[in-house]
PDB file of C-alpha atoms in Angstrom:
ATOM      1  CA  MET O1308      11.815 -16.116 -43.106  1.00 40.00           C
ATOM      2  CA  ASN O1309      15.553 -15.381 -43.263  1.00 38.00           C
ATOM      3  CA  ARG O1310      16.849 -14.533 -39.789  1.00 39.00           C
ATOM      4  CA  THR O1311      19.552 -11.886 -39.866  1.00 37.00           C
ATOM      5  CA  ASP O1312      19.385 -10.381 -36.362  1.00 43.00           C
ATOM      6  CA  LEU O1313      21.035 -13.090 -34.283  1.00 48.00           C
ATOM      7  CA  GLY O1314      21.851 -11.721 -30.846  1.00 77.00           C
ATOM      8  CA  THR O1315      24.709 -12.230 -28.473  1.00 89.00           C
ATOM      9  CA  HIS O1316      22.794 -14.388 -25.975  1.00 95.00           C
ATOM     10  CA  PRO O1317      24.735 -17.624 -25.260  1.00 96.00           C
ATOM     11  CA  PHE O1318      21.918 -19.648 -26.810  1.00 97.00           C
ATOM     12  CA  ASP O1319      22.063 -17.644 -30.046  1.00 97.00           C
ATOM     13  CA  LEU O1320      25.813 -18.013 -30.232  1.00 96.00           C
ATOM     14  CA  ALA O1321      25.512 -21.780 -29.682  1.00 97.00           C
ATOM     15  CA  THR O1322      22.831 -22.301 -32.342  1.00 97.00           C
ATOM     16  CA  ALA O1323      23.850 -19.908 -35.113  1.00 93.00           C
ATOM     17  CA  PRO O1324      25.089 -21.871 -38.146  1.00 96.00           C
ATOM     18  CA  ALA O1325      27.053 -19.867 -40.720  1.00 96.00           C
ATOM     19  CA  PRO O1326      25.938 -20.057 -44.382  1.00 96.00           C
ATOM     20  CA  ALA O1327      28.367 -22.007 -46.572  1.00 96.00           C
ATOM     21  CA  GLY O1328      26.492 -22.205 -49.865  1.00 94.00           C
ATOM     22  CA  ALA O1329      22.993 -23.168 -50.928  1.00 92.00           C
ATOM     23  CA  GLY O1330      21.540 -25.572 -48.385  1.00 95.00           C
ATOM     24  CA  ARG O1331      24.769 -25.881 -46.406  1.00 97.00           C
ATOM     25  CA  TYR O1332      25.704 -24.410 -43.037  1.00 98.00           C
ATOM     26  CA  LEU O1333      28.753 -24.665 -40.817  1.00 98.00           C
ATOM     27  CA  ALA O1334      28.166 -24.916 -37.083  1.00 97.00           C
ATOM     28  CA  ARG O1335      30.268 -25.503 -33.994  1.00 97.00           C
ATOM     29  CA  THR O1336      29.586 -27.088 -30.625  1.00 97.00           C
ATOM     30  CA  ALA O1337      29.519 -24.817 -27.575  1.00 96.00           C
ATOM     31  CA  ALA O1338      31.246 -25.972 -24.398  1.00 96.00           C
ATOM     32  CA  SER O1339      28.580 -24.245 -22.298  1.00 96.00           C
ATOM     33  CA  TYR O1340      25.932 -26.610 -23.711  1.00 97.00           C
ATOM     34  CA  SER O1341      27.875 -29.859 -23.350  1.00 96.00           C
ATOM     35  CA  ASN O1342      26.119 -32.987 -22.090  1.00 92.00           C
ATOM     36  CA  MET O1343      27.219 -36.421 -20.872  1.00 86.00           C
ATOM     37  CA  VAL O1344      28.501 -37.267 -24.356  1.00 87.00           C
ATOM     38  CA  GLY O1345      28.595 -34.494 -26.944  1.00 91.00           C
ATOM     39  CA  PRO O1346      26.333 -31.439 -26.891  1.00 96.00           C
ATOM     40  CA  PHE O1347      22.910 -31.141 -25.252  1.00 96.00           C
ATOM     41  CA  GLY O1348      20.463 -32.707 -27.727  1.00 97.00           C
ATOM     42  CA  GLY O1349      18.070 -29.787 -27.433  1.00 98.00           C
ATOM     43  CA  VAL O1350      20.655 -27.325 -28.687  1.00 98.00           C
ATOM     44  CA  THR O1351      21.467 -29.622 -31.626  1.00 98.00           C
ATOM     45  CA  ALA O1352      17.772 -29.750 -32.546  1.00 98.00           C
ATOM     46  CA  ALA O1353      17.507 -25.981 -32.163  1.00 98.00           C
ATOM     47  CA  THR O1354      20.460 -25.503 -34.518  1.00 98.00           C
ATOM     48  CA  ALA O1355      18.643 -27.625 -37.121  1.00 98.00           C
ATOM     49  CA  VAL O1356      15.494 -25.509 -36.769  1.00 98.00           C
ATOM     50  CA  ARG O1357      17.533 -22.344 -37.153  1.00 97.00           C
ATOM     51  CA  ALA O1358      19.192 -23.701 -40.307  1.00 98.00           C
ATOM     52  CA  VAL O1359      15.718 -24.020 -41.848  1.00 98.00           C
ATOM     53  CA  LEU O1360      14.482 -20.628 -40.627  1.00 97.00           C
ATOM     54  CA  ASP O1361      17.661 -18.938 -41.885  1.00 96.00           C
ATOM     55  CA  ASP O1362      17.304 -20.457 -45.355  1.00 97.00           C
ATOM     56  CA  PRO O1363      15.787 -18.006 -47.881  1.00 96.00           C
ATOM     57  CA  ARG O1364      13.805 -20.922 -49.324  1.00 97.00           C
ATOM     58  CA  CYS O1365      11.854 -21.348 -46.077  1.00 97.00           C
ATOM     59  CA  ALA O1366       8.212 -20.635 -46.907  1.00 96.00           C
ATOM     60  CA  ALA O1367       6.420 -20.874 -43.543  1.00 97.00           C
ATOM     61  CA  GLU O1368       6.818 -21.332 -39.800  1.00 98.00           C
ATOM     62  CA  PRO O1369       7.792 -24.741 -38.394  1.00 98.00           C
ATOM     63  CA  VAL O1370       4.984 -26.967 -37.165  1.00 98.00           C
ATOM     64  CA  SER O1371       7.113 -30.008 -36.275  1.00 98.00           C
ATOM     65  CA  ILE O1372      10.636 -31.364 -36.126  1.00 98.00           C
ATOM     66  CA  THR O1373      11.926 -34.910 -35.712  1.00 98.00           C
ATOM     67  CA  VAL O1374      15.586 -35.428 -34.877  1.00 98.00           C
ATOM     68  CA  ASN O1375      17.349 -38.797 -34.898  1.00 98.00           C
ATOM     69  CA  TYR O1376      20.644 -38.827 -33.024  1.00 98.00           C
ATOM     70  CA  ALA O1377      22.712 -41.367 -34.935  1.00 97.00           C
ATOM     71  CA  GLY O1378      25.924 -40.731 -33.008  1.00 94.00           C
ATOM     72  CA  PRO O1379      27.590 -38.203 -30.719  1.00 92.00           C
ATOM     73  CA  ILE O1380      28.943 -34.924 -32.053  1.00 96.00           C
ATOM     74  CA  ALA O1381      32.522 -34.347 -30.926  1.00 96.00           C
ATOM     75  CA  ASP O1382      33.666 -30.944 -29.736  1.00 96.00           C
ATOM     76  CA  GLY O1383      34.342 -28.742 -32.725  1.00 97.00           C
ATOM     77  CA  PRO O1384      32.819 -27.883 -36.105  1.00 97.00           C
ATOM     78  CA  PHE O1385      30.146 -29.821 -37.956  1.00 98.00           C
ATOM     79  CA  THR O1386      28.210 -29.380 -41.197  1.00 98.00           C
ATOM     80  CA  ILE O1387      24.463 -29.120 -41.792  1.00 98.00           C
ATOM     81  CA  ASP O1388      23.094 -29.980 -45.239  1.00 98.00           C
ATOM     82  CA  SER O1389      19.426 -29.173 -45.750  1.00 98.00           C
ATOM     83  CA  ARG O1390      16.955 -29.205 -48.594  1.00 97.00           C
ATOM     84  CA  PRO O1391      13.224 -28.687 -49.015  1.00 98.00           C
ATOM     85  CA  VAL O1392      12.091 -31.971 -50.558  1.00 98.00           C
ATOM     86  CA  ARG O1393       8.559 -30.802 -51.305  1.00 98.00           C
ATOM     87  CA  THR O1394       6.598 -27.576 -51.020  1.00 97.00           C
ATOM     88  CA  ASN O1395       2.809 -27.608 -51.153  1.00 95.00           C
ATOM     89  CA  ARG O1396       0.247 -24.865 -50.623  1.00 93.00           C
ATOM     90  CA  SER O1397      -0.051 -25.801 -46.940  1.00 95.00           C
ATOM     91  CA  THR O1398       3.221 -27.475 -45.984  1.00 98.00           C
ATOM     92  CA  GLN O1399       6.906 -27.523 -46.784  1.00 98.00           C
ATOM     93  CA  HIS O1400       8.988 -30.604 -45.946  1.00 98.00           C
ATOM     94  CA  TRP O1401      12.698 -30.387 -45.174  1.00 98.00           C
ATOM     95  CA  MET O1402      15.393 -33.024 -44.755  1.00 98.00           C
ATOM     96  CA  LEU O1403      18.621 -32.240 -42.894  1.00 98.00           C
ATOM     97  CA  THR O1404      21.849 -34.139 -42.279  1.00 98.00           C
ATOM     98  CA  LEU O1405      24.421 -33.143 -39.674  1.00 98.00           C
ATOM     99  CA  SER O1406      27.895 -34.511 -40.421  1.00 98.00           C
ATOM    100  CA  GLN O1407      31.309 -34.395 -38.825  1.00 97.00           C
ATOM    101  CA  ASP O1408      34.537 -35.839 -40.245  1.00 94.00           C
ATOM    102  CA  ASP O1409      32.599 -37.405 -43.142  1.00 93.00           C
ATOM    103  CA  ALA O1410      30.322 -39.327 -40.744  1.00 97.00           C
ATOM    104  CA  VAL O1411      26.618 -38.638 -40.219  1.00 98.00           C
ATOM    105  CA  THR O1412      25.877 -37.776 -36.604  1.00 98.00           C
ATOM    106  CA  THR O1413      22.259 -36.619 -36.835  1.00 98.00           C
ATOM    107  CA  THR O1414      19.367 -36.611 -39.266  1.00 98.00           C
ATOM    108  CA  ALA O1415      16.268 -34.458 -39.029  1.00 98.00           C
ATOM    109  CA  THR O1416      13.035 -33.641 -40.778  1.00 98.00           C
ATOM    110  CA  VAL O1417      11.279 -30.312 -40.347  1.00 98.00           C
ATOM    111  CA  VAL O1418       7.757 -29.562 -41.509  1.00 98.00           C
ATOM    112  CA  CYS O1419       6.801 -25.932 -42.001  1.00 98.00           C
ATOM    113  CA  GLY O1420       3.179 -24.999 -42.468  1.00 98.00           C
ATOM    114  CA  ALA O1421       0.819 -22.136 -43.164  1.00 94.00           C
ATOM    115  CA  ARG O1422      -1.523 -21.635 -40.213  1.00 94.00           C
ATOM    116  CA  ARG O1423      -5.053 -20.576 -41.092  1.00 93.00           C
ATOM    117  CA  PRO O1424      -8.054 -19.601 -38.956  1.00 93.00           C
ATOM    118  CA  THR O1425      -9.984 -22.805 -38.138  1.00 95.00           C
ATOM    119  CA  TRP O1426     -12.056 -24.352 -35.378  1.00 96.00           C
ATOM    120  CA  SER O1427      -9.853 -24.780 -32.329  1.00 96.00           C
ATOM    121  CA  ASP O1428      -9.979 -26.711 -29.057  1.00 97.00           C
ATOM    122  CA  THR O1429      -7.511 -28.057 -26.489  1.00 97.00           C
ATOM    123  CA  GLU O1430      -8.200 -31.413 -24.812  1.00 97.00           C
ATOM    124  CA  ILE O1431      -5.095 -31.524 -22.636  1.00 97.00           C
ATOM    125  CA  GLU O1432      -4.894 -29.385 -19.506  1.00 97.00           C
ATOM    126  CA  PRO O1433      -1.886 -27.775 -17.839  1.00 97.00           C
ATOM    127  CA  PRO O1434      -0.819 -29.357 -14.551  1.00 97.00           C
ATOM    128  CA  ASP O1435      -1.691 -27.649 -11.293  1.00 96.00           C
ATOM    129  CA  ALA O1436       1.180 -25.385 -10.367  1.00 97.00           C
ATOM    130  CA  PRO O1437       1.838 -22.461  -8.044  1.00 97.00           C
ATOM    131  CA  PRO O1438       3.040 -19.207  -9.626  1.00 97.00           C
ATOM    132  CA  ALA O1439       6.596 -19.395 -10.887  1.00 97.00           C
ATOM    133  CA  GLU O1440       7.822 -16.645  -8.590  1.00 97.00           C
ATOM    134  CA  SER O1441       6.699 -18.645  -5.537  1.00 98.00           C
ATOM    135  CA  VAL O1442       8.826 -21.684  -6.475  1.00 98.00           C
ATOM    136  CA  PRO O1443      12.536 -21.487  -5.574  1.00 97.00           C
ATOM    137  CA  VAL O1444      15.116 -21.773  -8.328  1.00 97.00           C
ATOM    138  CA  ALA O1445      16.942 -25.114  -8.172  1.00 96.00           C
ATOM    139  CA  PRO O1446      20.733 -24.770  -7.967  1.00 94.00           C
ATOM    140  CA  PRO O1447      22.205 -26.256 -11.153  1.00 90.00           C
ATOM    141  CA  PRO O1448      24.372 -29.371 -10.827  1.00 88.00           C
ATOM    142  CA  GLU O1449      28.051 -29.348 -11.717  1.00 86.00           C
ATOM    143  CA  PHE O1450      27.285 -31.944 -14.398  1.00 88.00           C
ATOM    144  CA  PRO O1451      25.904 -31.921 -17.012  1.00 91.00           C
ATOM    145  CA  VAL O1452      27.037 -28.415 -17.902  1.00 95.00           C
ATOM    146  CA  TRP O1453      24.110 -27.494 -20.190  1.00 96.00           C
ATOM    147  CA  MET O1454      21.696 -27.311 -17.234  1.00 96.00           C
ATOM    148  CA  ARG O1455      23.414 -24.110 -16.083  1.00 96.00           C
ATOM    149  CA  ASN O1456      21.812 -22.358 -19.063  1.00 97.00           C
ATOM    150  CA  TYR O1457      18.295 -22.759 -17.671  1.00 98.00           C
ATOM    151  CA  GLU O1458      16.431 -21.389 -14.698  1.00 98.00           C
ATOM    152  CA  MET O1459      14.543 -24.388 -13.318  1.00 97.00           C
ATOM    153  CA  ARG O1460      11.887 -24.203 -10.623  1.00 97.00           C
ATOM    154  CA  PHE O1461      10.847 -27.782  -9.819  1.00 97.00           C
ATOM    155  CA  ILE O1462       7.355 -28.469  -8.548  1.00 97.00           C
ATOM    156  CA  GLU O1463       7.900 -32.234  -8.623  1.00 96.00           C
ATOM    157  CA  GLY O1464      10.296 -34.773 -10.075  1.00 95.00           C
ATOM    158  CA  GLY O1465      13.726 -33.234  -9.582  1.00 93.00           C
ATOM    159  CA  GLY O1466      15.321 -36.663  -9.788  1.00 89.00           C
ATOM    160  CA  PRO O1467      19.016 -36.799  -8.926  1.00 89.00           C
ATOM    161  CA  ILE O1468      19.248 -33.015  -8.451  1.00 88.00           C
ATOM    162  CA  ALA O1469      16.424 -32.939  -5.889  1.00 88.00           C
ATOM    163  CA  PRO O1470      17.476 -31.882  -2.354  1.00 86.00           C
ATOM    164  CA  GLU O1471      16.968 -35.471  -1.148  1.00 88.00           C
ATOM    165  CA  PRO O1472      17.039 -37.731  -4.237  1.00 89.00           C
ATOM    166  CA  ARG O1473      15.272 -41.057  -3.885  1.00 92.00           C
ATOM    167  CA  GLU O1474      13.379 -43.606  -5.956  1.00 93.00           C
ATOM    168  CA  GLN O1475       9.939 -42.421  -7.073  1.00 94.00           C
ATOM    169  CA  PRO O1476       6.756 -44.358  -7.949  1.00 95.00           C
ATOM    170  CA  THR O1477       6.272 -42.301 -11.140  1.00 96.00           C
ATOM    171  CA  SER O1478       8.557 -40.465 -13.509  1.00 97.00           C
ATOM    172  CA  THR O1479       6.523 -37.254 -13.675  1.00 98.00           C
ATOM    173  CA  THR O1480       8.446 -33.987 -13.611  1.00 97.00           C
ATOM    174  CA  THR O1481       6.731 -30.594 -13.524  1.00 98.00           C
ATOM    175  CA  LEU O1482       8.650 -27.328 -13.437  1.00 98.00           C
ATOM    176  CA  TRP O1483       8.757 -23.706 -14.476  1.00 98.00           C
ATOM    177  CA  VAL O1484      11.687 -23.163 -16.836  1.00 98.00           C
ATOM    178  CA  ARG O1485      13.264 -20.514 -19.049  1.00 98.00           C
ATOM    179  CA  ASP O1486      16.604 -19.620 -20.579  1.00 98.00           C
ATOM    180  CA  LEU O1487      19.293 -18.188 -18.320  1.00 97.00           C
ATOM    181  CA  PRO O1488      19.934 -15.318 -18.858  1.00 96.00           C
ATOM    182  CA  ALA O1489      16.276 -14.715 -19.662  1.00 97.00           C
ATOM    183  CA  ARG O1490      15.625 -14.607 -23.404  1.00 97.00           C
ATOM    184  CA  PRO O1491      12.470 -13.957 -25.483  1.00 97.00           C
ATOM    185  CA  LEU O1492      10.950 -17.185 -26.734  1.00 98.00           C
ATOM    186  CA  ASP O1493      11.189 -18.225 -30.385  1.00 98.00           C
ATOM    187  CA  PHE O1494      11.086 -21.520 -32.279  1.00 98.00           C
ATOM    188  CA  PRO O1495      14.737 -22.525 -31.742  1.00 98.00           C
ATOM    189  CA  ALA O1496      14.509 -21.788 -28.008  1.00 98.00           C
ATOM    190  CA  LEU O1497      11.220 -23.678 -27.689  1.00 98.00           C
ATOM    191  CA  THR O1498      12.795 -26.636 -29.512  1.00 98.00           C
ATOM    192  CA  ALA O1499      15.621 -26.787 -26.980  1.00 98.00           C
ATOM    193  CA  LEU O1500      13.231 -26.383 -24.046  1.00 98.00           C
ATOM    194  CA  ALA O1501      11.333 -29.444 -25.277  1.00 98.00           C
ATOM    195  CA  ASP O1502      14.430 -31.490 -24.415  1.00 98.00           C
ATOM    196  CA  VAL O1503      15.183 -29.818 -21.083  1.00 97.00           C
ATOM    197  CA  PHE O1504      13.812 -32.637 -18.927  1.00 97.00           C
ATOM    198  CA  ILE O1505      16.018 -34.880 -16.823  1.00 92.00           C
ATOM    199  CA  PRO O1506      15.842 -38.407 -18.308  1.00 95.00           C
ATOM    200  CA  ARG O1507      12.831 -40.204 -16.834  1.00 96.00           C
ATOM    201  CA  VAL O1508      14.879 -43.193 -15.666  1.00 96.00           C
ATOM    202  CA  MET O1509      16.885 -40.866 -13.414  1.00 95.00           C
ATOM    203  CA  VAL O1510      13.692 -39.479 -11.894  1.00 96.00           C
ATOM    204  CA  ARG O1511      12.351 -42.975 -11.199  1.00 95.00           C
ATOM    205  CA  GLN O1512      15.616 -44.196  -9.680  1.00 95.00           C
ATOM    206  CA  GLY O1513      16.671 -40.930  -8.034  1.00 93.00           C
ATOM    207  CA  ARG O1514      20.244 -41.170  -9.300  1.00 93.00           C
ATOM    208  CA  MET O1515      22.405 -40.473 -12.332  1.00 91.00           C
ATOM    209  CA  VAL O1516      22.124 -43.125 -15.048  1.00 92.00           C
ATOM    210  CA  ALA O1517      23.884 -43.231 -18.416  1.00 92.00           C
ATOM    211  CA  ALA O1518      21.202 -42.188 -20.911  1.00 94.00           C
ATOM    212  CA  GLY O1519      20.874 -40.445 -24.260  1.00 94.00           C
ATOM    213  CA  THR O1520      18.060 -39.444 -26.591  1.00 96.00           C
ATOM    214  CA  VAL O1521      17.760 -41.567 -29.731  1.00 97.00           C
ATOM    215  CA  SER O1522      14.842 -39.792 -31.398  1.00 98.00           C
ATOM    216  CA  LEU O1523      13.028 -36.551 -30.530  1.00 98.00           C
ATOM    217  CA  THR O1524       9.877 -35.078 -32.069  1.00 98.00           C
ATOM    218  CA  VAL O1525       8.443 -31.668 -31.224  1.00 98.00           C
ATOM    219  CA  TYR O1526       5.033 -30.430 -32.365  1.00 98.00           C
ATOM    220  CA  PHE O1527       4.623 -26.657 -32.290  1.00 98.00           C
ATOM    221  CA  HIS O1528       1.106 -25.527 -31.340  1.00 98.00           C
ATOM    222  CA  ALA O1529       1.830 -21.792 -31.297  1.00 97.00           C
ATOM    223  CA  ASP O1530       2.836 -19.408 -34.047  1.00 97.00           C
ATOM    224  CA  ALA O1531       5.577 -16.800 -33.898  1.00 97.00           C
ATOM    225  CA  ALA O1532       3.190 -14.147 -32.601  1.00 96.00           C
ATOM    226  CA  ALA O1533       2.176 -16.341 -29.660  1.00 97.00           C
ATOM    227  CA  LEU O1534       5.805 -17.065 -28.846  1.00 98.00           C
ATOM    228  CA  ALA O1535       6.577 -13.356 -28.960  1.00 97.00           C
ATOM    229  CA  ALA O1536       3.684 -12.701 -26.562  1.00 97.00           C
ATOM    230  CA  GLN O1537       5.225 -15.211 -24.136  1.00 98.00           C
ATOM    231  CA  GLY O1538       8.359 -13.074 -24.073  1.00 97.00           C
ATOM    232  CA  ASP O1539      10.966 -14.173 -21.551  1.00 97.00           C
ATOM    233  CA  ARG O1540       8.511 -15.409 -18.916  1.00 98.00           C
ATOM    234  CA  PRO O1541       8.943 -18.980 -17.595  1.00 98.00           C
ATOM    235  CA  LEU O1542       7.169 -21.852 -19.339  1.00 98.00           C
ATOM    236  CA  LEU O1543       5.268 -24.494 -17.395  1.00 98.00           C
ATOM    237  CA  ALA O1544       6.635 -27.868 -18.484  1.00 98.00           C
ATOM    238  CA  THR O1545       5.653 -31.402 -17.539  1.00 98.00           C
ATOM    239  CA  ALA O1546       6.954 -34.802 -18.678  1.00 98.00           C
ATOM    240  CA  ARG O1547       6.512 -38.465 -17.862  1.00 98.00           C
ATOM    241  CA  GLY O1548       7.741 -41.800 -19.145  1.00 97.00           C
ATOM    242  CA  GLN O1549       5.371 -44.504 -20.350  1.00 97.00           C
ATOM    243  CA  HIS O1550       7.448 -47.690 -20.500  1.00 97.00           C
ATOM    244  CA  PHE O1551      10.966 -48.673 -19.410  1.00 97.00           C
ATOM    245  CA  GLY O1552      12.655 -51.852 -20.587  1.00 97.00           C
ATOM    246  CA  GLY O1553      15.233 -53.455 -22.838  1.00 97.00           C
ATOM    247  CA  GLY O1554      17.522 -50.461 -22.500  1.00 97.00           C
ATOM    248  CA  TYR O1555      15.004 -47.895 -23.776  1.00 98.00           C
ATOM    249  CA  PHE O1556      12.176 -45.742 -22.489  1.00 98.00           C
ATOM    250  CA  ASP O1557       9.837 -43.258 -24.102  1.00 98.00           C
ATOM    251  CA  GLN O1558       8.867 -39.850 -22.799  1.00 97.00           C
ATOM    252  CA  SER O1559       5.956 -37.506 -23.506  1.00 98.00           C
ATOM    253  CA  ALA O1560       5.942 -33.878 -22.454  1.00 98.00           C
ATOM    254  CA  GLN O1561       3.921 -30.679 -22.692  1.00 98.00           C
ATOM    255  CA  LEU O1562       5.085 -27.063 -22.588  1.00 98.00           C
ATOM    256  CA  TRP O1563       2.620 -24.345 -21.619  1.00 98.00           C
ATOM    257  CA  GLY O1564       2.768 -20.579 -21.855  1.00 98.00           C
ATOM    258  CA  ALA O1565       2.348 -18.263 -18.909  1.00 91.00           C
ATOM    259  CA  ASP O1566      -1.243 -17.644 -20.032  1.00 92.00           C
ATOM    260  CA  GLY O1567      -2.120 -21.357 -19.982  1.00 95.00           C
ATOM    261  CA  ARG O1568      -1.824 -21.810 -23.744  1.00 96.00           C
ATOM    262  CA  PRO O1569      -0.191 -25.001 -25.069  1.00 98.00           C
ATOM    263  CA  LEU O1570       3.000 -24.062 -26.902  1.00 98.00           C
ATOM    264  CA  ALA O1571       4.370 -27.498 -27.803  1.00 98.00           C
ATOM    265  CA  THR O1572       4.058 -31.197 -27.140  1.00 98.00           C
ATOM    266  CA  THR O1573       6.987 -33.538 -27.552  1.00 98.00           C
ATOM    267  CA  HIS O1574       7.844 -37.218 -27.581  1.00 98.00           C
ATOM    268  CA  GLN O1575      11.178 -38.978 -27.486  1.00 98.00           C
ATOM    269  CA  LEU O1576      12.837 -42.368 -27.271  1.00 98.00           C
ATOM    270  CA  VAL O1577      15.806 -42.616 -24.926  1.00 97.00           C
ATOM    271  CA  TYR O1578      18.525 -45.245 -24.541  1.00 96.00           C
ATOM    272  CA  PHE O1579      19.743 -46.026 -21.056  1.00 96.00           C
ATOM    273  CA  LYS O1580      22.321 -48.303 -19.518  1.00 92.00           C
ATOM    274  CA  ASP O1581      21.703 -49.447 -15.964  1.00 81.00           C
TER     275      ASP O1581
END
């Protein structure tokens, strides 16, 4: 599972930790993926996934990741410490800690698993959507900067970057999205795409609101072969909030392949200040 062919795509450069001993990697924030405070959370999660995939002890493909953002990462270098805490015949469980200046900024758990042929069914359905090429590309905002790294074609729920932003009765966002420049899909890229949605509170209120992810979980429903088959085509992505209050809201989202196959589902808890 050791990845040795990292490319020169901006995403690869932003998520490529350098080995620094057994279970330790050195990484650095990328200005092109900066967010309101610190780096885009999706690229931090993707860096954690890559640290597991790059480790020679990795025994299988990732099936889930949970990331808890304990504090912002400042511009500059940070350290990733990872270890497989248990390896079974079917699953391998990893724990990771991201630190900067002797302070923990992020913790994560990654579960890798062996996929076997079994009965299969999908109860969720992709949202109705016109073909990606028929939906205009939304011009990226000046802020936050990380959004410039994605081609976004909004079908609904553009929030504060919509042509005429306004309050909405629901927080649903549906869009076609892919890396910019276009890049073949893999697990790190899919991890970051799971966090590509504008915070739901901004969609509901139609304006920028201070917000940040506290905890993010991604469940991978496709293996590496399915991601390779997706290539660099846009993903169909949809998200909605479920409850807002007390300074927090939760968000559930689905990411679908161009062939209508579910690639990932994701859930997160977000802090906001209104």
